[in-house]
Short mmCIF file of C-alpha atoms in Angstrom, two decimals:
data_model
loop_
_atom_site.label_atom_id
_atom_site.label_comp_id
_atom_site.label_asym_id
_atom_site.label_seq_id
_atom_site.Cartn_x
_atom_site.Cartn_y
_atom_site.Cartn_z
CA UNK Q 11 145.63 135.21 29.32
CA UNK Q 12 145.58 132.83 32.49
CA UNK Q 13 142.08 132.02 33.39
CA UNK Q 14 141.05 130.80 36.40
CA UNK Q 15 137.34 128.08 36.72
CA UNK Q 16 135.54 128.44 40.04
CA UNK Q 17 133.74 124.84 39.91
CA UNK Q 18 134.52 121.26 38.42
CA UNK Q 19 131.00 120.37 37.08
CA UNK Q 20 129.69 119.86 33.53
CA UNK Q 21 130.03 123.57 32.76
CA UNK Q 22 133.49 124.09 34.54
CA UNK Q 23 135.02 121.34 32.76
CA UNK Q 24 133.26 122.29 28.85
CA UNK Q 25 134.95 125.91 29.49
CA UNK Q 26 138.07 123.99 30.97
CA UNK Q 27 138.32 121.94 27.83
CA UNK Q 28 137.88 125.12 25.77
CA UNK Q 29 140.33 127.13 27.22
CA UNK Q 30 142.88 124.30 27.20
CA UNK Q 31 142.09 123.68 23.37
CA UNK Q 32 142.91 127.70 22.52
CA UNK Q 33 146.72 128.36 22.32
CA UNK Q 34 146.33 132.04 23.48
CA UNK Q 35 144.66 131.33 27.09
CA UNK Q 36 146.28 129.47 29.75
CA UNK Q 37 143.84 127.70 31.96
CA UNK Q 38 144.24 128.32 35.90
CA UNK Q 39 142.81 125.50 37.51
CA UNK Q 40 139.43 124.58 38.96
CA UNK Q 41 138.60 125.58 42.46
CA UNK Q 42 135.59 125.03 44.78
CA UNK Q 43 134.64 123.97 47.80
CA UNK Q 44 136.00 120.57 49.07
CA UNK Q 45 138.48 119.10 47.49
CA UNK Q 46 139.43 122.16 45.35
CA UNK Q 47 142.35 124.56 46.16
CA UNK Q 48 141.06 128.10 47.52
CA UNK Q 49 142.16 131.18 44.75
CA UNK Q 50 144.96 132.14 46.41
CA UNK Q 51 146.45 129.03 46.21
CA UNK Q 52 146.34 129.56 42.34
CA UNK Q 53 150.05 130.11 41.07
CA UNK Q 54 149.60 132.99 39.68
CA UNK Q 55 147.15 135.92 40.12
CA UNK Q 56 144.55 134.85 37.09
CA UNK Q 57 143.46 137.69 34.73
CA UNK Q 58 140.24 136.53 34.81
CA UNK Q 59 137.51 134.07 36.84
CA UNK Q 60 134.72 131.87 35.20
CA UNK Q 61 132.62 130.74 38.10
CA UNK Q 62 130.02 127.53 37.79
CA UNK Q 63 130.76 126.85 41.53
CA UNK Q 64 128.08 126.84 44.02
CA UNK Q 65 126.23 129.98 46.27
CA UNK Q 66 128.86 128.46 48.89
CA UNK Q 67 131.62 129.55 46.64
CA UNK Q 68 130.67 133.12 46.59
CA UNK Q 69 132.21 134.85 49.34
CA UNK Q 70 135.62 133.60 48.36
CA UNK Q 71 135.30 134.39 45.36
CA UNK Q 72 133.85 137.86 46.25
CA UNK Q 73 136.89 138.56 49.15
CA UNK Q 74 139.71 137.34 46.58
CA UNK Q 75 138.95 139.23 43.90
CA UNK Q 76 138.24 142.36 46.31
CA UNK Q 77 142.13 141.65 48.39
CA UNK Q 78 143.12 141.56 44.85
CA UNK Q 79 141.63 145.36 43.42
CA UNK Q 80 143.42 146.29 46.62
CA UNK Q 81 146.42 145.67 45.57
CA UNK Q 82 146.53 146.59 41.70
CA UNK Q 83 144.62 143.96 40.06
CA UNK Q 84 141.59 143.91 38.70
CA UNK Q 85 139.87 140.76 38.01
CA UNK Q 86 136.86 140.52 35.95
CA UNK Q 87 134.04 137.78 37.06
CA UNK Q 88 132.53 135.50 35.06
CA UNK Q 89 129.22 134.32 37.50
CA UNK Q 90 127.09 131.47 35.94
CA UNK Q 91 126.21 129.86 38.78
CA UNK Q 92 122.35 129.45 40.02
CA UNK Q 93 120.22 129.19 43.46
CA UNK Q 94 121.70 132.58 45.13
CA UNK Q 95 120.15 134.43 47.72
CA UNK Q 96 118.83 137.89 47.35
CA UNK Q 97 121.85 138.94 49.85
CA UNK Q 98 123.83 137.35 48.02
CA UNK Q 99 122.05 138.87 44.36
CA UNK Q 100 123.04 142.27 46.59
CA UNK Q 101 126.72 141.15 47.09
CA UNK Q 102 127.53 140.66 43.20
CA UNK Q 103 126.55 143.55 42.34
CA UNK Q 104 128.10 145.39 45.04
CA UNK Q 105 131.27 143.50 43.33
CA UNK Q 106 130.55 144.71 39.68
CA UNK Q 107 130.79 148.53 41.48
CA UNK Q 108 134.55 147.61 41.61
CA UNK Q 109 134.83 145.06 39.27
CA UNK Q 110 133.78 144.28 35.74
CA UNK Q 111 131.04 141.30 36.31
CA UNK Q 112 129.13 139.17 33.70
CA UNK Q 113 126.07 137.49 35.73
CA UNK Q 114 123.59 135.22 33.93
CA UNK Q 115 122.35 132.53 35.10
CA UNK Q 116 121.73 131.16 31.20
CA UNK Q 117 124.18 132.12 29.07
CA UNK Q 118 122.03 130.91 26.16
CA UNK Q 119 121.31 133.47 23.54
CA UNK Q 120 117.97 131.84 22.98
CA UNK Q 121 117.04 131.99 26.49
CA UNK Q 122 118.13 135.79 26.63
CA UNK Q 123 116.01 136.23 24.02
CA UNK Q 124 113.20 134.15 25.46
CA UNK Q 125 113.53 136.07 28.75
CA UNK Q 126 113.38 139.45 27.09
CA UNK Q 127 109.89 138.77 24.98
CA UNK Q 128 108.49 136.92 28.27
CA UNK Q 129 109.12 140.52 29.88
CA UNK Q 130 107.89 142.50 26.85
CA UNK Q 131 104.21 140.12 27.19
CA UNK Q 132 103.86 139.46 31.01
CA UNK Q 133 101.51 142.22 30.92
CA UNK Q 134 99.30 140.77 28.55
CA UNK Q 135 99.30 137.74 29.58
CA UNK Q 136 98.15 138.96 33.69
CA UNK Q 137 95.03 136.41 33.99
CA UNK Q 138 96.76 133.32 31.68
CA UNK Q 139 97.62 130.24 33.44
CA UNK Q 140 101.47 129.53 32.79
CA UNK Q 141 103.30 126.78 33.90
CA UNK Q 142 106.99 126.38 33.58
CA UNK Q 143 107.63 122.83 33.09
CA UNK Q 144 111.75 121.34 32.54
CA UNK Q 145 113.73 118.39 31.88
CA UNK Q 146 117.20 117.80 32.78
CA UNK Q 147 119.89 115.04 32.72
CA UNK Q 148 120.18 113.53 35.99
CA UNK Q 149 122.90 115.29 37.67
CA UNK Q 150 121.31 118.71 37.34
CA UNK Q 151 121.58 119.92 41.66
CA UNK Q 152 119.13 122.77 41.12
CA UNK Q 153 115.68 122.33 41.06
CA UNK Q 154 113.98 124.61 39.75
CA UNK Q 155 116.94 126.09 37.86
CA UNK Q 156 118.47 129.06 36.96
CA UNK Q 157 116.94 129.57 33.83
CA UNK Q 158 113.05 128.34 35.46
CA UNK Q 159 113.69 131.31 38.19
CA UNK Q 160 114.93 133.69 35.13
CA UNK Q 161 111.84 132.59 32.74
CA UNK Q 162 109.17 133.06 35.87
CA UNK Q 163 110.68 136.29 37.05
CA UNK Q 164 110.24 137.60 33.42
CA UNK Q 165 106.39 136.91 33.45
CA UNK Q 166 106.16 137.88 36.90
CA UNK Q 167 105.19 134.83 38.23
CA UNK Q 168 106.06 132.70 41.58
CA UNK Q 169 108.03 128.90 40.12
#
């Protein structure tokens, strides 16, 4: 399975390093914006894309894999990257109509779990005083993050 990384951060390169270390998957390169190669300048058509890009990163993503269904392939979308618009929110999952998408932005099964009881008490908790409050390493680009937006959408609350 050739599988292609949309991003060259932290995450891109742990999942790089993981697909590299499994003998049945064939990694596909990083791209991004910058100094990355577009997708189509991928060697061959990837089976599959893990993206920890940027928002920026989006529409190529979104037109690749959309020139490729065109054509015959279908490319499932991995989307773990954070800080999107809500046009944007609109355009992924007008691209999981046609293709299969995965978007998360914590792919944490104690967040998911964290999210879902957050949404389960929100409405008890309508006159409490919450406060999301996070620490990250120093090279974290999104502040608030993903997973602060995720947490305060669950209680219905503005970060």
């Amino acid at each position: 399975m050739y599988i292609a990384i949309s991003g060259n951060g932290v995450m891109g390169q742990l999942v790089r390093k993981a697909l590299e270390a499994d003998p049945s998957l064939q990694f596909g390169g990083c791209v991004g914006p910058g100094d990355f190669p577009a997708l189509s300048a991928l060697p061959s058509i990837p089976s599959g894309i893990i993206d920890f890009s940027h928002p920026d990163c989006l529409n190529g993503i979104y037109d690749y894999v959309l020139e490729q269904t065109e054509v015959g392939h279908t490319i499932p979308v991995v989307i773990a990257t954070t800080g999107y618009s809500e046009t944007q929110v609109d355009q992924i999952h007008e691209l999981a109509r046609r293709v299969p998408v995965v978007f998360s932005s914590n792919f944490s099964p104690g967040v998911t779990i964290l999210t879902r009881v957050l949404r389960e008490l929100s409405p008890l908790m309508s006159d409490w005083d919450i406060e999301i409050v996070e620490t990250h390493h120093n090279r974290k680009l999104d502040a608030p993050s993903g997973t602060a937006l995720t947490l305060a959408k669950a209680l219905n609350r503005p970060v």
